GROMACS .gro file of N, CA and C in nm:
model
  384
    1ARG      N    1  -2.063  -4.061 -18.526
    1ARG     CA    2  -1.993  -4.019 -18.644
    1ARG      C    3  -1.906  -4.130 -18.702
    2HIS      N    4  -1.867  -4.222 -18.619
    2HIS     CA    5  -1.782  -4.331 -18.667
    2HIS      C    6  -1.857  -4.462 -18.680
    3GLY      N    7  -1.989  -4.458 -18.664
    3GLY     CA    8  -2.070  -4.577 -18.682
    3GLY      C    9  -2.062  -4.677 -18.569
    4LEU      N   10  -2.014  -4.636 -18.454
    4LEU     CA   11  -2.007  -4.726 -18.339
    4LEU      C   12  -2.129  -4.704 -18.250
    5ALA      N   13  -2.197  -4.812 -18.219
    5ALA     CA   14  -2.311  -4.802 -18.128
    5ALA      C   15  -2.260  -4.791 -17.985
    6ILE      N   16  -2.324  -4.708 -17.906
    6ILE     CA   17  -2.292  -4.698 -17.764
    6ILE      C   18  -2.379  -4.801 -17.693
    7GLU      N   19  -2.313  -4.891 -17.619
    7GLU     CA   20  -2.383  -5.000 -17.553
    7GLU      C   21  -2.385  -4.978 -17.402
    8ARG      N   22  -2.487  -5.035 -17.337
    8ARG     CA   23  -2.497  -5.028 -17.191
    8ARG      C   24  -2.370  -5.084 -17.129
    9GLY      N   25  -2.314  -5.010 -17.033
    9GLY     CA   26  -2.191  -5.053 -16.967
    9GLY      C   27  -2.064  -5.002 -17.032
   10ASP      N   28  -2.076  -4.934 -17.146
   10ASP     CA   29  -1.957  -4.883 -17.215
   10ASP      C   30  -1.891  -4.769 -17.138
   11THR      N   31  -1.764  -4.753 -17.165
   11THR     CA   32  -1.692  -4.630 -17.132
   11THR      C   33  -1.693  -4.546 -17.258
   12PHE      N   34  -1.733  -4.422 -17.247
   12PHE     CA   35  -1.737  -4.330 -17.361
   12PHE      C   36  -1.618  -4.236 -17.350
   13LEU      N   37  -1.518  -4.257 -17.438
   13LEU     CA   38  -1.403  -4.168 -17.443
   13LEU      C   39  -1.418  -4.079 -17.565
   14TYR      N   40  -1.403  -3.950 -17.546
   14TYR     CA   41  -1.412  -3.862 -17.663
   14TYR      C   42  -1.277  -3.795 -17.687
   15TYR      N   43  -1.239  -3.801 -17.814
   15TYR     CA   44  -1.110  -3.749 -17.860
   15TYR      C   45  -1.130  -3.612 -17.922
   16THR      N   46  -1.052  -3.515 -17.878
   16THR     CA   47  -1.061  -3.380 -17.934
   16THR      C   48  -0.927  -3.329 -17.989
   17GLY      N   49  -0.819  -3.403 -17.963
   17GLY     CA   50  -0.686  -3.356 -18.000
   17GLY      C   51  -0.628  -3.258 -17.899
   18HIS      N   52  -0.697  -3.240 -17.787
   18HIS     CA   53  -0.654  -3.143 -17.686
   18HIS      C   54  -0.512  -3.169 -17.637
   19TYR      N   55  -0.483  -3.293 -17.605
   19TYR     CA   56  -0.350  -3.326 -17.552
   19TYR      C   57  -0.242  -3.291 -17.654
   20GLU      N   58  -0.259  -3.336 -17.779
   20GLU     CA   59  -0.160  -3.310 -17.883
   20GLU      C   60  -0.145  -3.160 -17.909
   21ARG      N   61  -0.254  -3.088 -17.904
   21ARG     CA   62  -0.255  -2.946 -17.937
   21ARG      C   63  -0.198  -2.859 -17.824
   22CYS      N   64  -0.219  -2.898 -17.700
   22CYS     CA   65  -0.192  -2.805 -17.590
   22CYS      C   66  -0.086  -2.848 -17.489
   23PHE      N   67  -0.053  -2.977 -17.481
   23PHE     CA   68   0.032  -3.022 -17.371
   23PHE      C   69   0.167  -2.952 -17.367
   24ASN      N   70   0.233  -2.939 -17.479
   24ASN     CA   71   0.365  -2.875 -17.482
   24ASN      C   72   0.362  -2.730 -17.527
   25ASP      N   73   0.245  -2.672 -17.534
   25ASP     CA   74   0.234  -2.533 -17.577
   25ASP      C   75   0.290  -2.441 -17.469
   26PRO      N   76   0.369  -2.340 -17.507
   26PRO     CA   77   0.425  -2.250 -17.406
   26PRO      C   78   0.321  -2.163 -17.335
   27ASP      N   79   0.202  -2.152 -17.392
   27ASP     CA   80   0.095  -2.074 -17.328
   27ASP      C   81   0.012  -2.167 -17.240
   28PRO      N   82   0.031  -2.165 -17.107
   28PRO     CA   83  -0.042  -2.257 -17.020
   28PRO      C   84  -0.193  -2.237 -17.022
   29ASP      N   85  -0.239  -2.118 -17.060
   29ASP     CA   86  -0.383  -2.094 -17.065
   29ASP      C   87  -0.454  -2.184 -17.166
   30LYS      N   88  -0.381  -2.226 -17.271
   30LYS     CA   89  -0.444  -2.314 -17.369
   30LYS      C   90  -0.491  -2.444 -17.304
   31TRP      N   91  -0.410  -2.499 -17.213
   31TRP     CA   92  -0.447  -2.624 -17.147
   31TRP      C   93  -0.575  -2.607 -17.066
   32TRP      N   94  -0.587  -2.493 -17.000
   32TRP     CA   95  -0.699  -2.470 -16.909
   32TRP      C   96  -0.825  -2.416 -16.976
   33LYS      N   97  -0.812  -2.361 -17.096
   33LYS     CA   98  -0.929  -2.294 -17.156
   33LYS      C   99  -0.964  -2.339 -17.297
   34ASP      N  100  -0.871  -2.401 -17.369
   34ASP     CA  101  -0.891  -2.431 -17.511
   34ASP      C  102  -0.925  -2.579 -17.531
   35PHE      N  103  -1.048  -2.617 -17.498
   35PHE     CA  104  -1.088  -2.756 -17.516
   35PHE      C  105  -1.239  -2.766 -17.529
   36ALA      N  106  -1.282  -2.878 -17.583
   36ALA     CA  107  -1.426  -2.905 -17.597
   36ALA      C  108  -1.470  -2.993 -17.481
   37GLY      N  109  -1.591  -2.973 -17.436
   37GLY     CA  110  -1.644  -3.054 -17.327
   37GLY      C  111  -1.791  -3.080 -17.345
   38LEU      N  112  -1.848  -3.151 -17.251
   38LEU     CA  113  -1.988  -3.191 -17.258
   38LEU      C  114  -2.078  -3.098 -17.179
   39SER      N  115  -2.196  -3.076 -17.231
   39SER     CA  116  -2.299  -3.001 -17.159
   39SER      C  117  -2.374  -3.099 -17.068
   40ARG      N  118  -2.455  -3.046 -16.979
   40ARG     CA  119  -2.540  -3.130 -16.894
   40ARG      C  120  -2.629  -3.220 -16.980
   41PRO      N  121  -2.702  -3.166 -17.083
   41PRO     CA  122  -2.787  -3.255 -17.163
   41PRO      C  123  -2.709  -3.366 -17.234
   42ALA      N  124  -2.590  -3.337 -17.281
   42ALA     CA  125  -2.509  -3.441 -17.348
   42ALA      C  126  -2.471  -3.550 -17.248
   43THR      N  127  -2.433  -3.511 -17.127
   43THR     CA  128  -2.396  -3.607 -17.024
   43THR      C  129  -2.518  -3.689 -16.982
   44GLU      N  130  -2.633  -3.625 -16.970
   44GLU     CA  131  -2.757  -3.697 -16.937
   44GLU      C  132  -2.791  -3.799 -17.047
   45HIS      N  133  -2.771  -3.760 -17.172
   45HIS     CA  134  -2.798  -3.851 -17.284
   45HIS      C  135  -2.708  -3.975 -17.275
   46LEU      N  136  -2.580  -3.954 -17.247
   46LEU     CA  137  -2.489  -4.068 -17.233
   46LEU      C  138  -2.530  -4.157 -17.116
   47ALA      N  139  -2.573  -4.096 -17.007
   47ALA     CA  140  -2.622  -4.174 -16.892
   47ALA      C  141  -2.746  -4.254 -16.931
   48ASP      N  142  -2.836  -4.192 -17.007
   48ASP     CA  143  -2.958  -4.262 -17.052
   48ASP      C  144  -2.924  -4.382 -17.140
   49LEU      N  145  -2.814  -4.373 -17.214
   49LEU     CA  146  -2.771  -4.484 -17.300
   49LEU      C  147  -2.706  -4.597 -17.220
   50GLY      N  148  -2.677  -4.571 -17.093
   50GLY     CA  149  -2.619  -4.675 -17.009
   50GLY      C  150  -2.468  -4.670 -16.996
   51VAL      N  151  -2.407  -4.560 -17.041
   51VAL     CA  152  -2.262  -4.545 -17.026
   51VAL      C  153  -2.227  -4.547 -16.878
   52MET      N  154  -2.115  -4.610 -16.842
   52MET     CA  155  -2.075  -4.616 -16.701
   52MET      C  156  -1.958  -4.525 -16.668
   53ASN      N  157  -1.888  -4.478 -16.771
   53ASN     CA  158  -1.771  -4.392 -16.751
   53ASN      C  159  -1.757  -4.301 -16.871
   54ILE      N  160  -1.721  -4.176 -16.847
   54ILE     CA  161  -1.696  -4.080 -16.954
   54ILE      C  162  -1.553  -4.031 -16.937
   55GLY      N  163  -1.475  -4.035 -17.044
   55GLY     CA  164  -1.336  -3.993 -17.034
   55GLY      C  165  -1.296  -3.897 -17.144
   56CYS      N  166  -1.197  -3.813 -17.112
   56CYS     CA  167  -1.151  -3.713 -17.208
   56CYS      C  168  -1.004  -3.678 -17.183
   57GLU      N  169  -0.949  -3.599 -17.274
   57GLU     CA  170  -0.810  -3.556 -17.265
   57GLU      C  171  -0.792  -3.433 -17.177
   58ALA      N  172  -0.895  -3.354 -17.163
   58ALA     CA  173  -0.884  -3.230 -17.087
   58ALA      C  174  -0.891  -3.258 -16.937
   59PHE      N  175  -0.873  -3.154 -16.858
   59PHE     CA  176  -0.874  -3.171 -16.713
   59PHE      C  177  -1.015  -3.186 -16.656
   60THR      N  178  -1.116  -3.169 -16.740
   60THR     CA  179  -1.254  -3.189 -16.698
   60THR      C  180  -1.338  -3.231 -16.818
   61ILE      N  181  -1.446  -3.304 -16.793
   61ILE     CA  182  -1.535  -3.344 -16.902
   61ILE      C  183  -1.630  -3.232 -16.941
   62GLU      N  184  -1.635  -3.126 -16.860
   62GLU     CA  185  -1.728  -3.015 -16.883
   62GLU      C  186  -1.692  -2.932 -17.005
   63ASN      N  187  -1.794  -2.870 -17.060
   63ASN     CA  188  -1.773  -2.760 -17.153
   63ASN      C  189  -1.714  -2.646 -17.070
   64PRO      N  190  -1.601  -2.586 -17.112
   64PRO     CA  191  -1.536  -2.486 -17.028
   64PRO      C  192  -1.623  -2.365 -16.993
   65THR      N  193  -1.720  -2.334 -17.076
   65THR     CA  194  -1.805  -2.218 -17.045
   65THR      C  195  -1.905  -2.248 -16.934
   66GLU      N  196  -1.920  -2.376 -16.896
   66GLU     CA  197  -2.020  -2.413 -16.797
   66GLU      C  198  -1.962  -2.459 -16.664
   67MET      N  199  -1.831  -2.457 -16.649
   67MET     CA  200  -1.774  -2.522 -16.531
   67MET      C  201  -1.735  -2.428 -16.419
   68PHE      N  202  -1.728  -2.302 -16.444
   68PHE     CA  203  -1.675  -2.211 -16.343
   68PHE      C  204  -1.781  -2.172 -16.241
   69PRO      N  205  -1.739  -2.137 -16.119
   69PRO     CA  206  -1.833  -2.107 -16.011
   69PRO      C  207  -1.935  -1.998 -16.042
   70ASP      N  208  -1.905  -1.908 -16.136
   70ASP     CA  209  -2.001  -1.802 -16.167
   70ASP      C  210  -2.107  -1.849 -16.266
   71SER      N  211  -2.097  -1.972 -16.314
   71SER     CA  212  -2.200  -2.023 -16.404
   71SER      C  213  -2.323  -2.064 -16.322
   72GLU      N  214  -2.432  -2.086 -16.390
   72GLU     CA  215  -2.558  -2.118 -16.323
   72GLU      C  216  -2.544  -2.244 -16.235
   73GLU      N  217  -2.478  -2.344 -16.288
   73GLU     CA  218  -2.455  -2.469 -16.213
   73GLU      C  219  -2.310  -2.510 -16.238
   74PRO      N  220  -2.219  -2.487 -16.142
   74PRO     CA  221  -2.080  -2.524 -16.164
   74PRO      C  222  -2.065  -2.675 -16.186
   75TYR      N  223  -1.982  -2.709 -16.282
   75TYR     CA  224  -1.951  -2.849 -16.313
   75TYR      C  225  -2.077  -2.935 -16.333
   76PRO      N  226  -2.163  -2.898 -16.429
   76PRO     CA  227  -2.289  -2.970 -16.446
   76PRO      C  228  -2.271  -3.116 -16.488
   77SER      N  229  -2.170  -3.146 -16.569
   77SER     CA  230  -2.151  -3.286 -16.609
   77SER      C  231  -2.106  -3.370 -16.491
   78HIS      N  232  -2.024  -3.313 -16.403
   78HIS     CA  233  -1.986  -3.384 -16.281
   78HIS      C  234  -2.110  -3.411 -16.194
   79GLN      N  235  -2.201  -3.314 -16.191
   79GLN     CA  236  -2.324  -3.332 -16.113
   79GLN      C  237  -2.407  -3.447 -16.168
   80VAL      N  238  -2.416  -3.456 -16.301
   80VAL     CA  239  -2.490  -3.567 -16.363
   80VAL      C  240  -2.424  -3.699 -16.326
   81CYS      N  241  -2.291  -3.705 -16.335
   81CYS     CA  242  -2.220  -3.828 -16.301
   81CYS      C  243  -2.248  -3.868 -16.157
   82LYS      N  244  -2.248  -3.771 -16.068
   82LYS     CA  245  -2.276  -3.799 -15.927
   82LYS      C  246  -2.419  -3.849 -15.908
   83GLU      N  247  -2.514  -3.780 -15.972
   83GLU     CA  248  -2.655  -3.816 -15.960
   83GLU      C  249  -2.685  -3.954 -16.018
   84ARG      N  250  -2.618  -3.988 -16.128
   84ARG     CA  251  -2.650  -4.110 -16.202
   84ARG      C  252  -2.552  -4.224 -16.178
   85GLY      N  253  -2.450  -4.202 -16.095
   85GLY     CA  254  -2.355  -4.308 -16.061
   85GLY      C  255  -2.254  -4.340 -16.169
   86LEU      N  256  -2.220  -4.240 -16.251
   86LEU     CA  257  -2.119  -4.260 -16.355
   86LEU      C  258  -1.982  -4.219 -16.302
   87LEU      N  259  -1.880  -4.279 -16.358
   87LEU     CA  260  -1.743  -4.236 -16.333
   87LEU      C  261  -1.704  -4.137 -16.440
   88ASN      N  262  -1.601  -4.058 -16.413
   88ASN     CA  263  -1.541  -3.978 -16.520
   88ASN      C  264  -1.390  -3.985 -16.505
   89THR      N  265  -1.324  -3.996 -16.619
   89THR     CA  266  -1.180  -4.013 -16.624
   89THR      C  267  -1.123  -3.901 -16.709
   90GLU      N  268  -1.039  -3.820 -16.648
   90GLU     CA  269  -0.992  -3.698 -16.715
   90GLU      C  270  -0.840  -3.699 -16.728
   91ASN      N  271  -0.789  -3.606 -16.810
   91ASN     CA  272  -0.645  -3.593 -16.835
   91ASN      C  273  -0.586  -3.717 -16.899
   92LEU      N  274  -0.664  -3.781 -16.985
   92LEU     CA  275  -0.615  -3.899 -17.057
   92LEU      C  276  -0.533  -3.858 -17.178
   93VAL      N  277  -0.441  -3.943 -17.218
   93VAL     CA  278  -0.378  -3.931 -17.349
   93VAL      C  279  -0.452  -4.033 -17.436
   94ILE      N  280  -0.529  -3.983 -17.531
   94ILE     CA  281  -0.607  -4.070 -17.619
   94ILE      C  282  -0.541  -4.066 -17.757
   95PRO      N  283  -0.469  -4.171 -17.795
   95PRO     CA  284  -0.404  -4.170 -17.927
   95PRO      C  285  -0.506  -4.164 -18.040
   96ARG      N  286  -0.474  -4.088 -18.141
   96ARG     CA  287  -0.563  -4.072 -18.256
   96ARG      C  288  -0.599  -4.207 -18.319
   97ARG      N  289  -0.507  -4.303 -18.313
   97ARG     CA  290  -0.532  -4.433 -18.377
   97ARG      C  291  -0.645  -4.512 -18.311
   98LEU      N  292  -0.690  -4.469 -18.193
   98LEU     CA  293  -0.803  -4.536 -18.127
   98LEU      C  294  -0.938  -4.482 -18.172
   99VAL      N  295  -0.939  -4.367 -18.238
   99VAL     CA  296  -1.065  -4.304 -18.278
   99VAL      C  297  -1.141  -4.396 -18.374
  100GLY      N  298  -1.267  -4.419 -18.344
  100GLY     CA  299  -1.352  -4.501 -18.430
  100GLY      C  300  -1.336  -4.651 -18.408
  101LYS      N  301  -1.264  -4.690 -18.304
  101LYS     CA  302  -1.245  -4.833 -18.276
  101LYS      C  303  -1.307  -4.868 -18.141
  102ARG      N  304  -1.356  -4.992 -18.134
  102ARG     CA  305  -1.400  -5.045 -18.004
  102ARG      C  306  -1.280  -5.114 -17.941
  103PHE      N  307  -1.266  -5.098 -17.812
  103PHE     CA  308  -1.157  -5.163 -17.738
  103PHE      C  309  -1.198  -5.174 -17.593
  104ARG      N  310  -1.127  -5.258 -17.521
  104ARG     CA  311  -1.151  -5.270 -17.377
  104ARG      C  312  -1.069  -5.163 -17.308
  105PHE      N  313  -1.134  -5.081 -17.228
  105PHE     CA  314  -1.068  -4.974 -17.153
  105PHE      C  315  -1.045  -5.024 -17.011
  106VAL      N  316  -0.919  -5.025 -16.971
  106VAL     CA  317  -0.882  -5.067 -16.836
  106VAL      C  318  -0.820  -4.948 -16.766
  107CYS      N  319  -0.872  -4.915 -16.651
  107CYS     CA  320  -0.826  -4.797 -16.579
  107CYS      C  321  -0.802  -4.838 -16.434
  108LEU      N  322  -0.678  -4.834 -16.392
  108LEU     CA  323  -0.640  -4.883 -16.260
  108LEU      C  324  -0.605  -4.767 -16.168
  109PRO      N  325  -0.698  -4.727 -16.080
  109PRO     CA  326  -0.670  -4.615 -15.989
  109PRO      C  327  -0.592  -4.660 -15.866
  110LEU      N  328  -0.524  -4.565 -15.806
  110LEU     CA  329  -0.461  -4.589 -15.676
  110LEU      C  330  -0.571  -4.588 -15.571
  111LYS      N  331  -0.556  -4.668 -15.469
  111LYS     CA  332  -0.655  -4.669 -15.361
  111LYS      C  333  -0.610  -4.565 -15.258
  112LEU      N  334  -0.680  -4.451 -15.257
  112LEU     CA  335  -0.646  -4.341 -15.167
  112LEU      C  336  -0.756  -4.325 -15.063
  113ARG      N  337  -0.718  -4.327 -14.938
  113ARG     CA  338  -0.815  -4.312 -14.830
  113ARG      C  339  -0.872  -4.170 -14.830
  114GLY      N  340  -1.005  -4.160 -14.832
  114GLY     CA  341  -1.072  -4.032 -14.823
  114GLY      C  342  -1.070  -3.950 -14.952
  115GLY      N  343  -1.017  -4.003 -15.060
  115GLY     CA  344  -1.008  -3.928 -15.185
  115GLY      C  345  -1.134  -3.938 -15.268
  116THR      N  346  -1.153  -3.840 -15.354
  116THR     CA  347  -1.264  -3.845 -15.450
  116THR      C  348  -1.213  -3.869 -15.591
  117GLY      N  349  -1.083  -3.881 -15.606
  117GLY     CA  350  -1.022  -3.907 -15.735
  117GLY      C  351  -0.886  -3.970 -15.713
  118SER      N  352  -0.822  -4.009 -15.823
  118SER     CA  353  -0.694  -4.076 -15.811
  118SER      C  354  -0.619  -4.071 -15.943
  119PRO      N  355  -0.487  -4.066 -15.938
  119PRO     CA  356  -0.410  -4.093 -16.061
  119PRO      C  357  -0.440  -4.237 -16.103
  120THR      N  358  -0.435  -4.262 -16.232
  120THR     CA  359  -0.464  -4.396 -16.283
  120THR      C  360  -0.359  -4.440 -16.384
  121ARG      N  361  -0.358  -4.568 -16.410
  121ARG     CA  362  -0.288  -4.624 -16.526
  121ARG      C  363  -0.400  -4.669 -16.618
  122ALA      N  364  -0.418  -4.598 -16.728
  122ALA     CA  365  -0.526  -4.629 -16.822
  122ALA      C  366  -0.466  -4.691 -16.948
  123VAL      N  367  -0.526  -4.801 -16.993
  123VAL     CA  368  -0.478  -4.868 -17.114
  123VAL      C  369  -0.597  -4.909 -17.200
  124ALA      N  370  -0.570  -4.921 -17.330
  124ALA     CA  371  -0.669  -4.970 -17.425
  124ALA      C  372  -0.623  -5.106 -17.475
  125LEU      N  373  -0.709  -5.206 -17.464
  125LEU     CA  374  -0.678  -5.340 -17.513
  125LEU      C  375  -0.756  -5.361 -17.642
  126LEU      N  376  -0.683  -5.373 -17.753
  126LEU     CA  377  -0.743  -5.392 -17.885
  126LEU      C  378  -0.751  -5.540 -17.919
  127ASP      N  379  -0.856  -5.582 -17.987
  127ASP     CA  380  -0.865  -5.720 -18.034
  127ASP      C  381  -0.773  -5.739 -18.153
  128GLY      N  382  -0.711  -5.857 -18.158
  128GLY     CA  383  -0.627  -5.895 -18.272
  128GLY      C  384  -0.505  -5.817 -18.277
   0.00000   0.00000   0.00000
């Protein structure tokens, strides 16, 4: 939509406004249920394009209707990432001013023994 080509090795961050809309909302259910996410086919498409990391503002990259244990395949986008060797970075604050721009994404996780995830320091490095 913004005319940016997705290149092999890219991190694909998608902005939905979720953080701005829900973080300080007094209704905590909005944070857990009111967000857009990726379906299995969308995640597979990004993997086919050579993306190495998918990131979002919500607590999961999944479409919320597909992530719960009573769904046919819980957390299908996570399954694709596992199968295809992709990373996923969640709970990001993605400033609106980054939308439609290419930048270097640097994400520094803590080294946790036995963990499958970590808090990170994520930054965007813009040219010029």
